[in-house]
CSV table of C-alpha atoms and ligand atoms in Angstrom, one decimal:
chain,number,residue,atom,x,y,z
A,1,MET,CA,9.9,-7.2,7.7
A,2,LEU,CA,9.5,-3.5,7.4
A,3,GLU,CA,9.3,-1.7,10.7
A,4,ASN,CA,7.5,1.6,10.6
A,5,VAL,CA,6.8,1.7,6.9
A,6,ASN,CA,3.2,1.4,5.9
A,7,GLU,CA,1.1,1.8,2.8
A,8,LYS,CA,-1.3,4.6,3.8
A,9,CYS,CA,-4.5,3.2,2.2
A,10,ALA,CA,-6.5,1.1,-0.2
A,11,VAL,CA,-9.5,2.0,-2.2
A,12,VAL,CA,-12.3,0.1,-3.9
A,13,GLY,CA,-15.3,1.0,-6.0
A,14,ILE,CA,-18.3,-1.2,-7.1
A,15,PHE,CA,-20.7,0.0,-9.7
A,16,GLY,CA,-23.9,-1.6,-11.1
A,17,HIS,CA,-24.4,-4.4,-8.6
A,18,LYS,CA,-27.4,-4.8,-6.3
A,19,GLU,CA,-25.2,-5.8,-3.4
A,20,ALA,CA,-22.6,-3.1,-4.0
A,21,SER,CA,-21.8,-2.4,-0.4
A,22,LYS,CA,-21.4,-6.1,0.5
A,23,LEU,CA,-19.0,-6.5,-2.4
A,24,ALA,CA,-17.1,-3.4,-1.3
A,25,TYR,CA,-16.9,-4.9,2.2
A,26,PHE,CA,-15.5,-8.2,1.0
A,27,SER,CA,-13.0,-6.4,-1.2
A,28,LEU,CA,-11.9,-4.3,1.7
A,29,HIS,CA,-11.1,-7.5,3.6
A,30,ALA,CA,-8.8,-8.5,0.8
A,31,LEU,CA,-7.1,-5.1,1.0
A,32,GLN,CA,-6.8,-5.0,4.8
A,33,HIS,CA,-3.0,-5.4,4.6
A,34,ARG,CA,-2.8,-1.8,3.1
A,35,GLY,CA,-4.4,-0.2,6.2
A,36,GLN,CA,-5.7,-1.4,9.5
A,37,GLU,CA,-6.5,1.8,11.4
A,38,ALA,CA,-9.9,2.7,10.0
A,39,ALA,CA,-12.4,1.5,7.3
A,40,GLY,CA,-15.3,3.0,5.6
A,41,ILE,CA,-17.9,2.6,2.8
A,42,SER,CA,-20.2,5.1,1.1
A,43,SER,CA,-23.0,3.8,-1.1
A,44,SER,CA,-25.6,5.4,-3.3
A,45,ASP,CA,-29.2,4.3,-3.8
A,46,GLY,CA,-29.7,6.8,-6.6
A,47,GLU,CA,-31.3,9.4,-4.4
A,48,LYS,CA,-29.0,9.6,-1.5
A,49,LEU,CA,-25.5,8.7,-0.3
A,50,HIS,CA,-25.0,6.6,2.9
A,51,THR,CA,-21.7,6.4,4.7
A,52,ILE,CA,-20.3,4.3,7.6
A,53,LYS,CA,-16.7,4.7,8.7
A,54,LYS,CA,-15.0,4.0,11.9
A,55,ARG,CA,-11.6,3.2,13.5
A,56,GLY,CA,-10.7,-0.5,13.4
A,57,LEU,CA,-10.4,-3.4,11.1
A,58,VAL,CA,-13.0,-4.0,8.4
A,59,MET,CA,-14.6,-6.9,10.2
A,60,ARG,CA,-15.0,-4.8,13.4
A,61,VAL,CA,-16.4,-1.7,11.6
A,62,PHE,CA,-19.2,-3.5,9.6
A,63,ASN,CA,-21.8,-6.1,10.4
A,64,GLU,CA,-24.9,-7.4,8.5
A,65,THR,CA,-27.1,-4.7,10.0
A,66,LYS,CA,-24.8,-1.9,9.1
A,67,LEU,CA,-24.3,-3.2,5.6
A,68,LYS,CA,-28.0,-3.2,5.1
A,69,THR,CA,-28.2,0.5,5.7
A,70,LEU,CA,-25.6,1.0,2.9
A,71,SER,CA,-28.2,0.4,0.2
A,72,GLY,CA,-27.9,1.0,-3.5
A,73,SER,CA,-26.1,-0.4,-6.5
A,74,SER,CA,-22.9,1.6,-6.2
A,75,ALA,CA,-20.4,1.9,-3.4
A,76,ILE,CA,-16.8,3.1,-2.7
A,77,GLY,CA,-14.7,1.9,0.2
A,78,HIS,CA,-11.4,2.6,1.9
A,79,THR,CA,-9.0,1.2,4.5
A,80,ARG,CA,-6.8,3.6,6.2
A,81,TYR,CA,-3.4,3.5,7.8
A,82,SER,CA,-2.8,6.6,9.9
A,83,THR,CA,0.3,7.9,11.6
A,84,ALA,CA,0.3,8.4,15.4
A,85,GLY,CA,-1.5,11.5,16.4
A,86,ASP,CA,-3.9,11.8,13.4
A,87,ASP,CA,-6.1,8.9,14.4
A,88,SER,CA,-9.3,10.9,14.6
A,89,ILE,CA,-12.4,9.3,13.2
A,90,LEU,CA,-12.7,12.5,11.1
A,91,ASP,CA,-9.6,11.3,9.2
A,92,ALA,CA,-11.3,8.1,8.2
A,93,GLN,CA,-12.6,7.8,4.6
A,94,PRO,CA,-14.6,8.1,2.4
A,95,VAL,CA,-15.0,11.8,2.9
A,96,PHE,CA,-18.6,12.8,2.4
A,97,ALA,CA,-19.9,16.3,1.5
A,98,ARG,CA,-23.0,18.1,0.4
A,99,TYR,CA,-22.4,20.9,-2.1
A,100,ASP,CA,-24.4,22.8,-4.7
A,101,LEU,CA,-24.7,19.9,-7.1
A,102,GLY,CA,-25.8,17.4,-4.4
A,103,GLU,CA,-23.8,14.9,-2.5
A,104,MET,CA,-20.4,13.3,-3.1
A,105,ALA,CA,-18.0,10.9,-1.4
A,106,ILE,CA,-14.3,10.5,-2.1
A,107,ALA,CA,-11.7,7.9,-1.1
A,108,HIS,CA,-8.0,8.4,-1.8
A,109,ASN,CA,-4.8,6.3,-1.7
A,110,GLY,CA,-1.6,8.4,-2.0
A,111,ASN,CA,-0.3,11.8,-1.0
A,112,PHE,CA,-0.7,15.2,-2.6
A,113,THR,CA,2.7,16.8,-2.6
A,114,ASN,CA,1.3,20.3,-2.9
A,115,ALA,CA,-1.5,19.8,-0.3
A,116,GLU,CA,-0.3,22.5,2.1
A,117,GLU,CA,-0.1,25.1,-0.6
A,118,VAL,CA,-3.5,24.3,-2.0
A,119,ARG,CA,-5.0,24.2,1.5
A,120,ALA,CA,-3.5,27.6,2.4
A,121,ALA,CA,-4.9,29.1,-0.8
A,122,LEU,CA,-8.4,27.7,0.0
A,123,ILE,CA,-8.3,28.9,3.6
A,124,LYS,CA,-7.4,32.3,2.4
A,125,LYS,CA,-10.5,32.3,0.3
A,126,GLY,CA,-12.6,31.3,3.3
A,127,ALA,CA,-12.7,27.5,3.2
A,128,ILE,CA,-13.1,25.8,6.6
A,129,PHE,CA,-11.4,22.4,7.0
A,130,GLN,CA,-12.5,19.6,9.4
A,131,THR,CA,-9.6,17.2,9.0
A,132,PHE,CA,-5.9,17.0,8.2
A,133,MET,CA,-6.5,14.9,5.1
A,134,ASP,CA,-5.4,15.8,1.6
A,135,THR,CA,-8.7,14.4,0.4
A,136,GLU,CA,-10.6,17.3,1.9
A,137,ASN,CA,-8.7,19.7,-0.5
A,138,LEU,CA,-10.3,17.9,-3.4
A,139,ILE,CA,-13.8,18.3,-1.9
A,140,HIS,CA,-13.3,22.1,-1.7
A,141,LEU,CA,-11.7,22.3,-5.2
A,142,ILE,CA,-14.7,20.4,-6.7
A,143,ALA,CA,-17.3,22.5,-4.7
A,144,LYS,CA,-15.6,25.8,-5.7
A,145,SER,CA,-15.1,25.0,-9.4
A,146,GLU,CA,-17.2,27.3,-11.6
A,147,LYS,CA,-18.1,24.5,-14.0
A,148,THR,CA,-21.7,23.5,-13.9
A,149,GLN,CA,-21.3,19.6,-14.0
A,150,LEU,CA,-19.5,17.2,-11.8
A,151,THR,CA,-17.2,15.6,-14.4
A,152,PRO,CA,-15.6,19.0,-15.6
A,153,ARG,CA,-15.4,20.0,-11.9
A,154,ILE,CA,-13.5,16.8,-11.1
A,155,MET,CA,-11.2,17.5,-14.1
A,156,ASP,CA,-10.7,21.1,-12.8
A,157,ALA,CA,-9.9,19.9,-9.3
A,158,VAL,CA,-7.4,17.2,-10.2
A,159,LYS,CA,-5.5,19.6,-12.4
A,160,ARG,CA,-4.8,21.6,-9.2
A,161,ILE,CA,-3.2,18.8,-7.3
A,162,GLU,CA,0.2,17.2,-7.6
A,163,GLY,CA,1.6,14.0,-6.2
A,164,ALA,CA,0.4,10.4,-5.9
A,165,PHE,CA,-3.3,9.6,-6.0
A,166,SER,CA,-5.6,6.7,-6.8
A,167,LEU,CA,-9.1,8.1,-6.3
A,168,VAL,CA,-12.6,6.9,-6.3
A,169,PHE,CA,-15.5,9.4,-6.3
A,170,LEU,CA,-19.2,8.6,-5.8
A,171,SER,CA,-22.2,10.8,-6.7
A,172,ARG,CA,-25.9,9.9,-6.6
A,173,THR,CA,-25.8,8.4,-10.1
A,174,LYS,CA,-22.1,8.0,-11.1
A,175,MET,CA,-18.8,6.6,-9.9
A,176,PHE,CA,-15.4,7.9,-11.0
A,177,ALA,CA,-12.0,6.4,-10.7
A,178,MET,CA,-8.7,8.1,-11.4
A,179,ARG,CA,-4.9,7.7,-11.2
A,180,ASP,CA,-2.3,10.5,-11.1
A,181,ARG,CA,-0.3,11.0,-14.2
A,182,PHE,CA,2.7,9.0,-12.8
A,183,GLY,CA,0.5,6.1,-11.7
A,184,PHE,CA,2.5,5.8,-8.4
A,185,ARG,CA,-0.2,3.7,-6.7
A,186,PRO,CA,-2.0,0.8,-8.4
A,187,LEU,CA,-5.6,0.8,-9.5
A,188,SER,CA,-7.2,-1.9,-11.6
A,189,LEU,CA,-10.6,-2.4,-13.3
A,190,GLY,CA,-12.5,-5.6,-13.3
A,191,ARG,CA,-15.9,-7.0,-14.3
A,192,LEU,CA,-18.2,-8.5,-11.7
A,193,PRO,CA,-19.7,-11.9,-12.5
A,194,ASN,CA,-23.4,-10.8,-12.5
A,195,GLY,CA,-22.9,-7.5,-14.2
A,196,GLY,CA,-21.3,-4.3,-13.0
A,197,TYR,CA,-17.7,-3.2,-12.4
A,198,ILE,CA,-15.1,-3.2,-9.7
A,199,VAL,CA,-12.1,-0.9,-9.3
A,200,ALA,CA,-9.6,-1.7,-6.6
A,201,SER,CA,-6.1,-1.0,-5.4
A,202,GLU,CA,-5.1,-4.6,-5.9
A,203,THR,CA,-6.4,-7.5,-7.9
A,204,CYS,CA,-6.5,-9.8,-4.8
A,205,ALA,CA,-9.9,-8.0,-4.2
A,206,PHE,CA,-11.1,-9.2,-7.6
A,207,ASP,CA,-10.4,-12.8,-6.8
A,208,LEU,CA,-12.4,-12.7,-3.6
A,209,VAL,CA,-15.6,-11.4,-5.4
A,210,SER,CA,-14.9,-13.6,-8.5
A,211,ALA,CA,-14.4,-10.5,-10.7
A,212,GLU,CA,-12.6,-10.7,-14.0
A,213,PHE,CA,-9.5,-8.5,-14.4
A,214,ILE,CA,-10.0,-6.1,-17.4
A,215,ARG,CA,-7.0,-3.8,-17.2
A,216,ASP,CA,-5.2,-1.3,-15.1
A,217,ILE,CA,-6.5,2.2,-15.1
A,218,LYS,CA,-3.9,4.2,-16.9
A,219,PRO,CA,-1.8,6.9,-15.3
A,220,GLY,CA,-3.6,10.2,-15.8
A,221,GLU,CA,-6.9,8.5,-16.8
A,222,LEU,CA,-10.3,9.3,-15.4
A,223,LEU,CA,-13.0,6.5,-15.8
A,224,ILE,CA,-16.6,7.5,-15.5
A,225,PHE,CA,-19.2,4.8,-14.7
A,226,LYS,CA,-22.9,5.5,-15.5
A,227,GLU,CA,-25.8,3.1,-15.5
A,228,GLY,CA,-26.5,1.4,-18.8
A,229,ARG,CA,-23.2,2.2,-20.5
A,230,GLU,CA,-19.6,1.1,-20.7
A,231,PRO,CA,-17.2,3.0,-18.5
A,232,LYS,CA,-16.1,6.2,-20.3
A,233,SER,CA,-12.4,7.0,-20.3
A,234,ILE,CA,-11.0,10.5,-20.4
A,235,GLN,CA,-7.2,10.8,-20.5
A,236,ILE,CA,-6.7,14.0,-18.4
A,237,PHE,CA,-3.0,13.9,-18.2
A,238,GLU,CA,-0.3,12.6,-20.6
A,239,PRO,CA,0.7,9.3,-18.9
A,240,THR,CA,4.2,9.4,-17.5
A,241,PRO,CA,4.5,6.0,-15.6
A,242,LYS,CA,6.5,6.0,-12.4
A,243,HIS,CA,5.1,3.1,-10.6
A,244,CYS,CA,6.1,2.6,-7.0
A,245,ILE,CA,8.6,-0.2,-7.0
A,246,PHE,CA,8.0,-0.8,-3.3
A,247,GLU,CA,4.6,-2.3,-4.2
A,248,TYR,CA,6.6,-5.3,-5.5
A,249,VAL,CA,9.1,-5.3,-2.7
A,250,TYR,CA,6.7,-5.2,0.2
A,251,PHE,CA,3.2,-3.6,0.0
A,252,ALA,CA,1.2,-5.6,-2.4
A,253,ARG,CA,-0.1,-9.0,-1.6
A,254,PRO,CA,1.8,-11.8,-3.4
A,255,ASP,CA,-1.5,-13.1,-5.0
A,256,SER,CA,-2.1,-9.7,-6.6
A,257,LYS,CA,-1.1,-8.5,-10.1
A,258,VAL,CA,0.1,-4.9,-9.9
A,259,PHE,CA,1.3,-2.8,-12.8
A,260,GLY,CA,0.6,-5.8,-15.0
A,261,GLN,CA,2.8,-8.3,-13.3
A,262,SER,CA,2.5,-11.0,-10.6
A,263,VAL,CA,3.8,-9.8,-7.3
A,264,TYR,CA,4.8,-13.3,-6.2
A,265,GLN,CA,6.8,-13.9,-9.4
A,266,THR,CA,8.6,-10.5,-9.2
A,267,ARG,CA,9.5,-11.3,-5.6
A,268,LYS,CA,10.8,-14.7,-6.6
A,269,ASN,CA,12.9,-13.0,-9.3
A,270,MET,CA,14.4,-10.7,-6.7
A,271,GLY,CA,15.4,-13.7,-4.7
A,272,LYS,CA,17.0,-15.3,-7.7
A,273,GLU,CA,18.9,-12.1,-8.6
A,274,LEU,CA,20.0,-11.9,-5.0
A,275,ALA,CA,21.4,-15.5,-5.0
A,276,HIS,CA,23.1,-14.7,-8.3
A,277,ILE,CA,24.8,-11.5,-7.3
A,278,LYS,CA,25.3,-12.0,-3.5
A,279,PRO,CA,26.0,-15.8,-3.1
A,280,ILE,CA,27.2,-17.3,0.2
A,281,GLU,CA,27.8,-20.9,1.4
A,282,ALA,CA,25.1,-22.0,3.8
A,283,ASP,CA,23.0,-25.0,4.9
A,284,VAL,CA,19.6,-23.5,4.8
A,285,VAL,CA,17.6,-20.5,3.4
A,286,ILE,CA,14.8,-19.1,5.5
A,287,PRO,CA,12.5,-16.1,5.1
A,288,VAL,CA,11.4,-13.5,7.6
A,289,PRO,CA,7.7,-14.1,7.2
A,290,ASP,CA,5.7,-12.9,5.4
A,291,GLY,CA,7.6,-10.3,3.4
A,292,GLY,CA,10.7,-12.5,2.7
A,293,VAL,CA,8.9,-15.7,1.7
A,294,ALA,CA,8.7,-15.5,-2.1
A,295,SER,CA,12.2,-14.0,-2.4
A,296,ALA,CA,13.6,-16.8,-0.1
A,297,ILE,CA,12.0,-19.4,-2.4
A,298,GLY,CA,13.7,-17.7,-5.4
A,299,TYR,CA,17.0,-17.5,-3.6
A,300,ALA,CA,16.9,-21.2,-2.6
A,301,GLN,CA,15.9,-22.3,-6.2
A,302,GLU,CA,18.7,-20.3,-7.7
A,303,SER,CA,21.4,-21.3,-5.2
A,304,GLY,CA,20.3,-24.9,-4.7
A,305,ILE,CA,20.4,-24.4,-0.9
A,306,PRO,CA,17.3,-26.0,0.8
A,307,TYR,CA,14.5,-23.7,1.7
A,308,GLU,CA,12.9,-24.1,5.1
A,309,MET,CA,10.4,-22.2,7.2
A,310,GLY,CA,12.9,-21.4,10.0
A,311,ILE,CA,10.7,-18.7,11.6
A,312,MET,CA,7.0,-19.0,12.3
A,313,ARG,CA,4.8,-15.9,12.4
A,314,ASN,CA,2.0,-15.6,14.8
A,315,HIS,CA,-0.8,-13.9,12.7
A,316,TYR,CA,-3.0,-13.2,15.7
A,317,ILE,CA,-0.9,-10.5,17.3
A,318,GLY,CA,-2.3,-7.1,17.0
A,319,ARG,CA,-0.7,-4.0,18.4
A,320,THR,CA,1.1,-4.4,21.7
A,321,PHE,CA,1.8,-1.5,23.9
A,322,ILE,CA,4.5,-3.1,26.0
A,323,GLU,CA,7.6,-1.0,25.2
A,324,PRO,CA,9.6,0.2,28.1
A,325,THR,CA,12.5,-2.3,28.6
A,326,GLN,CA,14.9,-4.0,26.2
A,327,GLU,CA,13.7,-7.3,27.5
A,328,MET,CA,10.1,-6.4,26.8
A,329,ARG,CA,10.9,-5.2,23.3
A,330,ASP,CA,12.6,-8.5,22.5
A,331,LEU,CA,9.5,-10.3,23.9
A,332,LYS,CA,7.4,-8.3,21.5
A,333,VAL,CA,9.3,-9.6,18.4
A,334,LYS,CA,9.2,-13.1,19.9
A,335,MET,CA,5.4,-12.8,20.2
A,336,LYS,CA,5.2,-12.2,16.5
A,337,LEU,CA,8.1,-14.5,15.3
A,338,SER,CA,9.3,-17.7,16.7
A,339,PRO,CA,12.4,-19.6,15.7
A,340,MET,CA,12.1,-23.3,14.6
A,341,THR,CA,15.0,-24.6,16.6
A,342,GLU,CA,15.2,-28.0,14.9
A,343,ILE,CA,15.7,-26.3,11.6
A,344,ILE,CA,18.2,-23.7,12.7
A,345,LYS,CA,20.4,-25.3,15.4
A,346,GLY,CA,24.0,-25.9,14.3
A,347,LYS,CA,23.2,-24.6,10.8
A,348,ARG,CA,24.7,-21.8,8.6
A,349,VAL,CA,21.5,-19.8,7.9
A,350,ILE,CA,20.7,-17.4,5.1
A,351,VAL,CA,17.8,-15.2,6.3
A,352,ILE,CA,16.0,-13.3,3.6
A,353,ASP,CA,14.0,-10.1,4.3
A,354,ASP,CA,12.4,-7.5,2.0
A,355,SER,CA,14.2,-4.4,3.6
A,356,ILE,CA,15.8,-2.9,6.6
A,357,VAL,CA,14.4,0.4,7.8
A,358,ARG,CA,15.7,1.3,11.3
A,359,GLY,CA,17.5,-2.0,11.8
A,360,THR,CA,16.2,-2.7,15.3
A,361,THR,CA,13.8,-5.5,14.2
A,362,SER,CA,16.6,-7.2,12.1
A,363,ARG,CA,18.9,-7.0,15.1
A,364,ARG,CA,16.3,-8.8,17.2
A,365,ILE,CA,15.6,-11.4,14.6
A,366,ILE,CA,19.3,-12.2,14.3
A,367,ARG,CA,19.7,-12.4,18.0
A,368,MET,CA,16.7,-14.8,18.2
A,369,LEU,CA,18.3,-17.0,15.5
A,370,LYS,CA,21.6,-17.2,17.2
A,371,GLU,CA,19.9,-17.9,20.5
A,372,ALA,CA,18.2,-20.8,18.7
A,373,GLY,CA,21.6,-22.2,17.9
A,374,ALA,CA,22.4,-21.0,14.3
A,375,SER,CA,26.2,-21.3,13.8
A,376,GLU,CA,26.2,-18.4,11.3
A,377,VAL,CA,23.5,-16.0,10.2
A,378,HIS,CA,23.8,-14.3,6.8
A,379,MET,CA,21.2,-11.6,6.1
A,380,ARG,CA,20.2,-11.0,2.5
A,381,ILE,CA,17.8,-8.2,1.6
A,382,SER,CA,15.7,-8.3,-1.6
A,383,SER,CA,15.8,-4.6,-2.2
A,384,PRO,CA,18.5,-1.9,-2.2
A,385,PRO,CA,19.3,0.1,1.1
A,386,THR,CA,16.3,2.3,2.0
A,387,THR,CA,18.0,5.7,2.2
A,388,ASP,CA,15.3,8.2,1.6
A,389,PRO,CA,11.7,8.8,2.8
A,390,CYS,CA,8.6,8.6,0.6
A,391,PHE,CA,6.4,11.5,-0.2
A,392,TYR,CA,4.0,9.6,-2.4
A,393,GLY,CA,1.6,7.8,0.0
A,394,VAL,CA,3.9,5.6,2.1
A,395,ASP,CA,4.5,6.5,5.6
A,396,THR,CA,8.3,6.2,6.2
A,397,PRO,CA,10.5,7.5,9.1
A,398,ASP,CA,12.5,10.6,8.5
A,399,LYS,CA,15.9,10.3,6.8
A,400,ASP,CA,17.7,10.5,10.2
A,401,LYS,CA,15.9,7.4,11.3
A,402,LEU,CA,16.7,5.3,8.2
A,403,ILE,CA,19.7,3.2,9.1
A,404,ALA,CA,21.0,3.0,5.6
A,405,ALA,CA,21.0,6.8,5.2
A,406,ASN,CA,23.4,7.0,8.2
A,407,MET,CA,25.5,3.8,8.2
A,408,SER,CA,27.5,1.8,5.6
A,409,THR,CA,26.5,-1.8,4.9
A,410,ASP,CA,29.4,-3.0,7.0
A,411,GLU,CA,28.3,-0.8,9.9
A,412,ILE,CA,24.7,-2.0,9.6
A,413,CYS,CA,25.9,-5.6,9.5
A,414,GLU,CA,27.8,-5.0,12.8
A,415,PHE,CA,24.8,-3.2,14.3
A,416,ILE,CA,22.4,-6.1,13.5
A,417,GLY,CA,24.9,-8.7,14.6
A,418,ALA,CA,24.9,-10.7,11.3
A,419,ASP,CA,27.9,-12.7,10.0
A,420,SER,CA,27.3,-11.0,6.6
A,421,LEU,CA,24.8,-8.6,5.1
A,422,ALA,CA,24.1,-7.9,1.4
A,423,TYR,CA,21.4,-6.1,-0.5
A,424,LEU,CA,20.0,-6.4,-4.0
A,425,ASP,CA,21.2,-3.5,-6.1
A,426,SER,CA,19.0,-1.1,-8.1
A,427,GLU,CA,19.9,-2.7,-11.5
A,428,ALA,CA,19.0,-6.2,-10.3
A,429,LEU,CA,15.8,-4.9,-8.7
A,430,LEU,CA,14.8,-3.3,-12.0
A,431,ARG,CA,15.6,-6.5,-13.9
A,432,SER,CA,13.4,-8.5,-11.4
A,433,VAL,CA,10.4,-6.3,-12.2
A,434,ASN,CA,11.0,-6.3,-15.9
A,435,ALA,CA,11.2,-2.5,-15.8
A,436,LYS,CA,11.1,-0.8,-19.2
A,437,GLU,CA,13.5,2.1,-19.2
A,438,ASP,CA,12.4,4.5,-16.6
A,439,ASN,CA,8.9,3.5,-15.6
A,440,TYR,CA,9.3,3.0,-11.9
A,441,CYS,CA,9.8,5.3,-8.9
A,442,THR,CA,12.8,4.2,-6.9
A,443,ALA,CA,13.2,7.4,-4.8
A,444,CYS,CA,13.4,5.7,-1.5
A,445,PHE,CA,16.6,3.9,-2.7
A,446,THR,CA,18.0,6.7,-4.8
A,447,GLY,CA,16.7,10.0,-3.5
A,448,LYS,CA,15.7,10.9,-7.0
A,449,TYR,CA,12.2,12.3,-6.5
A,450,ILE,CA,9.9,12.8,-9.4
A,451,VAL,CA,7.6,15.6,-8.0
B,501,LIG,S1,9.6,6.8,-2.8
B,501,LIG,FE1,9.7,4.5,-2.6
B,501,LIG,S2,7.8,3.9,-1.5
B,501,LIG,FE2,7.5,6.0,-2.3
B,501,LIG,S3,6.5,5.8,-4.3
B,501,LIG,FE3,8.7,5.9,-4.7
B,501,LIG,S4,9.4,3.8,-4.7
B,501,LIG,FE4,7.3,3.9,-3.7
């Protein structure tokens, strides 16, 4: 279970459906795991854009009355994860703006790596910013472009930005969807059952609204949706795929298909690889829920050791603000995760998790399992050691807080109190996701940054 690592956002776009904002709302529910701090939807009725956004979970931000005000047949939506300190409502998305061509709204998943540089240049030319979001840079770039139509302006603007972005734009009459040239973050296209289209960060949103998956939007591709015609594709950048491998390890929902593959199946493959390269004798394999579940099933199937749900997760715990003492911190983990004593007591346990970031949560989990009577606890991690922070849309702690950047595996094992600790290696991870040559970003395991 990853501590302090969060996907920053999810985006959705609905075009050509009379209940566009309702479908965006349901889709955002499916994407809630990618951001819980704020949610928003902008819709267009052909004349005007309407926006509602607020801090909180999707179900708290919207209700029937609010959704009725988001009228029109196109809508874009966003769920946001924000780091501490930038939790202002101004930083919720979509970002709405009026400019010389009318109105537009933008929602963004990712991180612009040259955001500060672009912002400084814009400020020098007199631009005034209201938020700390990268997305606002785009608004200014589009508004200041000398082109006379929106599509060329968007093309102009995205050529000025670098980094990771999956974007949806809404104007009065069109919707646009785009991925950066590396395709770091996923974005898929689907067809709605009664006509119209959906784009979403993950295909689990399609399932909820009964949409049919068409294809992934290509890295560097801009899709333009206009009433009465098929989406038009413009390949703005030469595609150079570098998909975020962490989507498979942790972020994406297991029932999604990202970058063309089932997340559940790739996680199971990781578990099988782990059993193959890091075997150990034990009585039971258990996952740290939810992140370790599919890998633990794979590990158990490959090793022949029985799989059990040895830890139960309480899904109804939100944020807790009880922090001060060690005892209270342990209580916080126990509120979320409870050991199944009858499964663990007297057993040699293999516990599977997706990653270790700071190590403090793993330490508490192992202590909890030993207190529940496990005779041995062997921790197996279904990804390589997380040694480097992400600059492409995932909020990770700085390098000095990443335990694997500062300790050897043996030292981490001792710190977390396990009887043994082993990670999946990079080659096995790439095999698990059927990587073709070099089409994945693995920078948080290797420090090899792409941009
Ligand atoms: S650095 Fe890690 S989390 Fe960030 S995009 Fe690359 S693989 Fe994904």
